[in-house]
Amino acid sequence: MVMIYGNAETWESFPAEEAERAIEQQDAFNRKYAETGELLLAYGNADAAEARTVRVRGGVPAVTDGPYLETKEYLASWYLLDVPDERRALEIAAEVPFASVGAVEVWPVPHEAPGNRL
């Protein structure tokens, strides 16, 4: 899994033309690796202010605003890859457009859901 962290302040700091170009570059990246079959899923997350936290205590679910993050950045986007090894995942991660202005993380996903390729 390839992950990008950011926040509203980061995204709002891009001038309109640059933001549009970044979206075009990201779309091209997504198309390229969807066509090779290596990109299974790619999603951007909503702002952390729209997230909710669910806790179940004594069988009763409680939903609260949140998460209340200790950091300014949150998981902003993630990509699920199907590649033969870490080397290939790192090669693809180096092509994520955001890697040129920030950082992306590569995490192994060590198992599949039962009965599901994903």
Short mmCIF file of N, CA and C in Angstrom, two decimals:
data_model
loop_
_atom_site.label_atom_id
_atom_site.label_comp_id
_atom_site.label_asym_id
_atom_site.label_seq_id
_atom_site.Cartn_x
_atom_site.Cartn_y
_atom_site.Cartn_z
N MET A 1 0.86 -1.17 0.00
CA MET A 1 0.00 0.00 0.00
C MET A 1 0.90 1.23 0.00
N VAL A 2 0.57 2.19 -0.84
CA VAL A 2 1.29 3.46 -0.88
C VAL A 2 0.38 4.51 -0.26
N MET A 3 0.93 5.29 0.66
CA MET A 3 0.12 6.28 1.38
C MET A 3 0.73 7.66 1.28
N ILE A 4 -0.14 8.65 1.19
CA ILE A 4 0.26 10.06 1.19
C ILE A 4 -0.38 10.72 2.41
N TYR A 5 0.41 11.50 3.12
CA TYR A 5 -0.10 12.26 4.26
C TYR A 5 -0.12 13.73 3.90
N GLY A 6 -1.07 14.47 4.44
CA GLY A 6 -1.16 15.89 4.18
C GLY A 6 -2.23 16.50 5.05
N ASN A 7 -2.62 17.72 4.73
CA ASN A 7 -3.70 18.40 5.44
C ASN A 7 -4.24 19.51 4.56
N ALA A 8 -5.33 20.10 4.99
CA ALA A 8 -5.97 21.16 4.20
C ALA A 8 -5.00 22.30 3.92
N GLU A 9 -4.17 22.63 4.89
CA GLU A 9 -3.21 23.72 4.71
C GLU A 9 -2.25 23.41 3.56
N THR A 10 -1.80 22.16 3.48
CA THR A 10 -0.91 21.75 2.39
C THR A 10 -1.59 21.91 1.05
N TRP A 11 -2.81 21.37 0.93
CA TRP A 11 -3.51 21.40 -0.36
C TRP A 11 -3.86 22.83 -0.77
N GLU A 12 -4.23 23.66 0.21
CA GLU A 12 -4.61 25.04 -0.10
C GLU A 12 -3.40 25.91 -0.45
N SER A 13 -2.20 25.45 -0.14
CA SER A 13 -1.00 26.23 -0.44
C SER A 13 -0.62 26.17 -1.92
N PHE A 14 -1.18 25.22 -2.67
CA PHE A 14 -0.89 25.12 -4.10
C PHE A 14 -1.68 26.19 -4.86
N PRO A 15 -1.02 26.99 -5.69
CA PRO A 15 -1.75 27.92 -6.56
C PRO A 15 -2.70 27.12 -7.46
N ALA A 16 -3.79 27.74 -7.90
CA ALA A 16 -4.83 27.05 -8.67
C ALA A 16 -4.26 26.31 -9.88
N GLU A 17 -3.40 26.96 -10.66
CA GLU A 17 -2.82 26.33 -11.85
C GLU A 17 -1.99 25.11 -11.46
N GLU A 18 -1.22 25.24 -10.40
CA GLU A 18 -0.37 24.14 -9.95
C GLU A 18 -1.22 22.98 -9.43
N ALA A 19 -2.28 23.30 -8.72
CA ALA A 19 -3.18 22.25 -8.21
C ALA A 19 -3.82 21.49 -9.36
N GLU A 20 -4.25 22.20 -10.39
CA GLU A 20 -4.86 21.58 -11.55
C GLU A 20 -3.85 20.66 -12.25
N ARG A 21 -2.62 21.13 -12.39
CA ARG A 21 -1.57 20.33 -13.02
C ARG A 21 -1.27 19.09 -12.18
N ALA A 22 -1.26 19.25 -10.86
CA ALA A 22 -1.01 18.10 -9.97
C ALA A 22 -2.10 17.05 -10.11
N ILE A 23 -3.33 17.48 -10.24
CA ILE A 23 -4.44 16.53 -10.42
C ILE A 23 -4.30 15.80 -11.75
N GLU A 24 -3.93 16.52 -12.80
CA GLU A 24 -3.71 15.89 -14.11
C GLU A 24 -2.59 14.86 -14.04
N GLN A 25 -1.51 15.20 -13.34
CA GLN A 25 -0.39 14.27 -13.20
C GLN A 25 -0.82 13.03 -12.42
N GLN A 26 -1.61 13.24 -11.38
CA GLN A 26 -2.07 12.11 -10.58
C GLN A 26 -3.00 11.22 -11.39
N ASP A 27 -3.89 11.82 -12.17
CA ASP A 27 -4.78 11.05 -13.03
C ASP A 27 -3.98 10.21 -14.03
N ALA A 28 -2.92 10.79 -14.60
CA ALA A 28 -2.07 10.07 -15.55
C ALA A 28 -1.37 8.90 -14.86
N PHE A 29 -0.87 9.13 -13.66
CA PHE A 29 -0.25 8.06 -12.87
C PHE A 29 -1.25 6.93 -12.64
N ASN A 30 -2.46 7.29 -12.21
CA ASN A 30 -3.49 6.27 -11.94
C ASN A 30 -3.81 5.46 -13.19
N ARG A 31 -3.98 6.14 -14.33
CA ARG A 31 -4.28 5.44 -15.58
C ARG A 31 -3.14 4.48 -15.97
N LYS A 32 -1.91 4.99 -15.88
CA LYS A 32 -0.75 4.19 -16.26
C LYS A 32 -0.70 2.87 -15.49
N TYR A 33 -0.84 2.94 -14.18
CA TYR A 33 -0.69 1.72 -13.39
C TYR A 33 -1.97 0.89 -13.31
N ALA A 34 -3.12 1.48 -13.59
CA ALA A 34 -4.34 0.69 -13.73
C ALA A 34 -4.23 -0.16 -14.99
N GLU A 35 -3.66 0.43 -16.05
CA GLU A 35 -3.49 -0.31 -17.31
C GLU A 35 -2.50 -1.45 -17.19
N THR A 36 -1.47 -1.32 -16.36
CA THR A 36 -0.52 -2.43 -16.17
C THR A 36 -1.09 -3.50 -15.25
N GLY A 37 -2.17 -3.17 -14.54
CA GLY A 37 -2.76 -4.10 -13.58
C GLY A 37 -2.13 -4.04 -12.20
N GLU A 38 -1.16 -3.15 -12.03
CA GLU A 38 -0.46 -3.05 -10.74
C GLU A 38 -1.20 -2.18 -9.74
N LEU A 39 -2.03 -1.26 -10.21
CA LEU A 39 -2.82 -0.41 -9.31
C LEU A 39 -4.21 -1.01 -9.20
N LEU A 40 -4.53 -1.51 -8.01
CA LEU A 40 -5.84 -2.11 -7.78
C LEU A 40 -6.86 -1.08 -7.34
N LEU A 41 -6.47 -0.18 -6.47
CA LEU A 41 -7.37 0.86 -5.93
C LEU A 41 -6.57 2.12 -5.67
N ALA A 42 -7.23 3.26 -5.80
CA ALA A 42 -6.62 4.55 -5.45
C ALA A 42 -7.72 5.46 -4.94
N TYR A 43 -7.58 5.92 -3.73
CA TYR A 43 -8.59 6.78 -3.12
C TYR A 43 -7.95 7.93 -2.36
N GLY A 44 -8.59 9.08 -2.44
CA GLY A 44 -8.24 10.20 -1.58
C GLY A 44 -9.26 10.24 -0.45
N ASN A 45 -8.81 10.57 0.72
CA ASN A 45 -9.70 10.67 1.88
C ASN A 45 -10.21 12.09 2.05
N ALA A 46 -11.36 12.23 2.68
CA ALA A 46 -11.90 13.55 3.02
C ALA A 46 -11.01 14.17 4.10
N ASP A 47 -11.22 15.45 4.35
CA ASP A 47 -10.48 16.13 5.41
C ASP A 47 -10.76 15.46 6.75
N ALA A 48 -9.77 15.45 7.62
CA ALA A 48 -9.90 14.81 8.94
C ALA A 48 -11.08 15.39 9.73
N ALA A 49 -11.46 16.63 9.47
CA ALA A 49 -12.60 17.23 10.18
C ALA A 49 -13.91 16.51 9.87
N GLU A 50 -13.95 15.77 8.77
CA GLU A 50 -15.16 15.04 8.40
C GLU A 50 -15.16 13.60 8.90
N ALA A 51 -14.07 13.16 9.49
CA ALA A 51 -13.95 11.77 9.98
C ALA A 51 -14.70 11.60 11.30
N ARG A 52 -15.07 10.38 11.58
CA ARG A 52 -15.72 10.02 12.84
C ARG A 52 -14.99 8.84 13.44
N THR A 53 -15.06 8.72 14.75
CA THR A 53 -14.46 7.61 15.48
C THR A 53 -15.57 6.80 16.13
N VAL A 54 -15.48 5.48 15.99
CA VAL A 54 -16.47 4.58 16.57
C VAL A 54 -15.78 3.73 17.63
N ARG A 55 -16.36 3.71 18.82
CA ARG A 55 -15.89 2.85 19.90
C ARG A 55 -17.08 2.06 20.42
N VAL A 56 -16.88 0.77 20.68
CA VAL A 56 -17.94 -0.05 21.25
C VAL A 56 -17.50 -0.45 22.65
N ARG A 57 -18.30 -0.06 23.63
CA ARG A 57 -18.03 -0.40 25.03
C ARG A 57 -19.28 -1.04 25.60
N GLY A 58 -19.11 -2.22 26.16
CA GLY A 58 -20.25 -2.93 26.72
C GLY A 58 -21.31 -3.22 25.67
N GLY A 59 -20.88 -3.43 24.41
CA GLY A 59 -21.81 -3.73 23.34
C GLY A 59 -22.53 -2.53 22.77
N VAL A 60 -22.24 -1.33 23.28
CA VAL A 60 -22.93 -0.12 22.83
C VAL A 60 -21.96 0.74 22.01
N PRO A 61 -22.31 0.99 20.74
CA PRO A 61 -21.43 1.83 19.93
C PRO A 61 -21.60 3.31 20.28
N ALA A 62 -20.48 4.02 20.30
CA ALA A 62 -20.49 5.46 20.50
C ALA A 62 -19.72 6.09 19.34
N VAL A 63 -20.36 7.04 18.67
CA VAL A 63 -19.74 7.72 17.53
C VAL A 63 -19.42 9.14 17.96
N THR A 64 -18.18 9.55 17.74
CA THR A 64 -17.76 10.91 18.09
C THR A 64 -17.07 11.56 16.91
N ASP A 65 -16.99 12.88 16.94
CA ASP A 65 -16.20 13.58 15.96
C ASP A 65 -14.76 13.15 16.13
N GLY A 66 -14.04 13.23 15.08
CA GLY A 66 -12.63 12.91 15.23
C GLY A 66 -12.15 12.15 14.02
N PRO A 67 -10.96 11.73 14.01
CA PRO A 67 -10.09 11.59 15.17
C PRO A 67 -9.52 12.94 15.61
N TYR A 68 -9.12 12.98 16.85
CA TYR A 68 -8.41 14.14 17.36
C TYR A 68 -6.94 13.83 17.20
N LEU A 69 -6.37 14.38 16.17
CA LEU A 69 -5.01 14.01 15.80
C LEU A 69 -3.97 14.74 16.61
N GLU A 70 -2.92 14.02 16.93
CA GLU A 70 -1.77 14.61 17.63
C GLU A 70 -0.84 15.32 16.65
N THR A 71 -1.04 15.08 15.38
CA THR A 71 -0.19 15.64 14.35
C THR A 71 -1.02 16.51 13.41
N LYS A 72 -0.36 17.36 12.67
CA LYS A 72 -1.07 18.22 11.73
C LYS A 72 -1.46 17.46 10.47
N GLU A 73 -0.74 16.40 10.15
CA GLU A 73 -1.01 15.68 8.92
C GLU A 73 -1.81 14.42 9.19
N TYR A 74 -2.57 14.00 8.20
CA TYR A 74 -3.39 12.80 8.31
C TYR A 74 -3.29 12.03 7.00
N LEU A 75 -3.78 10.79 7.01
CA LEU A 75 -3.78 9.97 5.81
C LEU A 75 -4.70 10.61 4.78
N ALA A 76 -4.13 11.11 3.71
CA ALA A 76 -4.89 11.86 2.71
C ALA A 76 -5.27 11.01 1.50
N SER A 77 -4.41 10.09 1.11
CA SER A 77 -4.66 9.23 -0.05
C SER A 77 -3.97 7.91 0.15
N TRP A 78 -4.51 6.89 -0.49
CA TRP A 78 -3.86 5.58 -0.44
C TRP A 78 -4.11 4.83 -1.73
N TYR A 79 -3.14 3.98 -2.06
CA TYR A 79 -3.14 3.21 -3.29
C TYR A 79 -2.83 1.77 -2.94
N LEU A 80 -3.62 0.85 -3.43
CA LEU A 80 -3.35 -0.56 -3.21
C LEU A 80 -2.75 -1.12 -4.49
N LEU A 81 -1.52 -1.64 -4.37
CA LEU A 81 -0.79 -2.17 -5.51
C LEU A 81 -0.76 -3.69 -5.47
N ASP A 82 -0.63 -4.29 -6.62
CA ASP A 82 -0.42 -5.73 -6.74
C ASP A 82 0.88 -5.90 -7.51
N VAL A 83 1.97 -6.08 -6.77
CA VAL A 83 3.29 -6.16 -7.38
C VAL A 83 4.03 -7.38 -6.82
N PRO A 84 5.03 -7.87 -7.54
CA PRO A 84 5.71 -9.09 -7.11
C PRO A 84 6.63 -8.92 -5.90
N ASP A 85 7.11 -7.68 -5.69
CA ASP A 85 8.07 -7.52 -4.59
C ASP A 85 8.17 -6.04 -4.17
N GLU A 86 8.90 -5.83 -3.07
CA GLU A 86 9.07 -4.48 -2.53
C GLU A 86 9.76 -3.55 -3.52
N ARG A 87 10.74 -4.08 -4.25
CA ARG A 87 11.46 -3.25 -5.21
C ARG A 87 10.51 -2.59 -6.19
N ARG A 88 9.56 -3.37 -6.71
CA ARG A 88 8.61 -2.81 -7.68
C ARG A 88 7.69 -1.79 -7.02
N ALA A 89 7.26 -2.06 -5.80
CA ALA A 89 6.41 -1.10 -5.08
C ALA A 89 7.13 0.22 -4.89
N LEU A 90 8.42 0.16 -4.57
CA LEU A 90 9.20 1.39 -4.37
C LEU A 90 9.40 2.14 -5.68
N GLU A 91 9.58 1.40 -6.79
CA GLU A 91 9.70 2.05 -8.10
C GLU A 91 8.42 2.83 -8.43
N ILE A 92 7.28 2.20 -8.19
CA ILE A 92 6.01 2.87 -8.48
C ILE A 92 5.80 4.05 -7.54
N ALA A 93 6.12 3.87 -6.26
CA ALA A 93 5.96 4.96 -5.29
C ALA A 93 6.78 6.18 -5.69
N ALA A 94 7.94 5.96 -6.27
CA ALA A 94 8.80 7.07 -6.70
C ALA A 94 8.16 7.87 -7.83
N GLU A 95 7.17 7.29 -8.51
CA GLU A 95 6.48 7.99 -9.59
C GLU A 95 5.20 8.69 -9.13
N VAL A 96 4.80 8.51 -7.87
CA VAL A 96 3.63 9.24 -7.37
C VAL A 96 3.97 10.73 -7.44
N PRO A 97 3.18 11.52 -8.13
CA PRO A 97 3.52 12.93 -8.28
C PRO A 97 3.80 13.65 -6.97
N PHE A 98 3.07 13.34 -5.91
CA PHE A 98 3.28 14.03 -4.64
C PHE A 98 4.65 13.75 -4.04
N ALA A 99 5.31 12.67 -4.44
CA ALA A 99 6.63 12.35 -3.90
C ALA A 99 7.65 13.44 -4.22
N SER A 100 7.38 14.25 -5.25
CA SER A 100 8.33 15.32 -5.59
C SER A 100 8.18 16.56 -4.71
N VAL A 101 7.08 16.66 -3.95
CA VAL A 101 6.89 17.82 -3.07
C VAL A 101 6.71 17.42 -1.61
N GLY A 102 6.46 16.15 -1.37
CA GLY A 102 6.27 15.64 -0.01
C GLY A 102 6.89 14.26 0.08
N ALA A 103 6.28 13.40 0.83
CA ALA A 103 6.77 12.03 0.97
C ALA A 103 5.60 11.08 0.83
N VAL A 104 5.90 9.89 0.35
CA VAL A 104 4.90 8.83 0.33
C VAL A 104 5.49 7.65 1.09
N GLU A 105 4.62 6.88 1.72
CA GLU A 105 5.06 5.70 2.47
C GLU A 105 4.63 4.45 1.73
N VAL A 106 5.42 3.41 1.82
CA VAL A 106 5.10 2.11 1.25
C VAL A 106 5.02 1.12 2.39
N TRP A 107 3.86 0.51 2.54
CA TRP A 107 3.63 -0.48 3.60
C TRP A 107 3.23 -1.81 2.96
N PRO A 108 3.84 -2.91 3.38
CA PRO A 108 3.39 -4.21 2.91
C PRO A 108 1.99 -4.52 3.46
N VAL A 109 1.20 -5.22 2.67
CA VAL A 109 -0.09 -5.76 3.13
C VAL A 109 0.12 -7.27 3.12
N PRO A 110 0.34 -7.86 4.30
CA PRO A 110 0.80 -9.25 4.35
C PRO A 110 -0.24 -10.32 4.12
N HIS A 111 -1.50 -9.98 3.97
CA HIS A 111 -2.52 -11.01 3.77
C HIS A 111 -3.67 -10.48 2.95
N GLU A 112 -4.45 -11.41 2.44
CA GLU A 112 -5.64 -11.07 1.67
C GLU A 112 -6.87 -11.40 2.49
N ALA A 113 -7.96 -10.72 2.23
CA ALA A 113 -9.22 -11.04 2.87
C ALA A 113 -9.70 -12.40 2.38
N PRO A 114 -10.26 -13.24 3.25
CA PRO A 114 -10.73 -14.55 2.81
C PRO A 114 -11.75 -14.43 1.68
N GLY A 115 -11.54 -15.20 0.63
CA GLY A 115 -12.48 -15.21 -0.50
C GLY A 115 -12.45 -13.96 -1.35
N ASN A 116 -11.45 -13.11 -1.14
CA ASN A 116 -11.39 -11.85 -1.87
C ASN A 116 -9.96 -11.59 -2.28
N ARG A 117 -9.74 -11.33 -3.53
CA ARG A 117 -8.37 -11.06 -4.02
C ARG A 117 -7.80 -9.83 -3.35
N LEU A 118 -8.65 -8.87 -2.98
CA LEU A 118 -8.15 -7.65 -2.36
C LEU A 118 -7.78 -7.93 -0.95
#
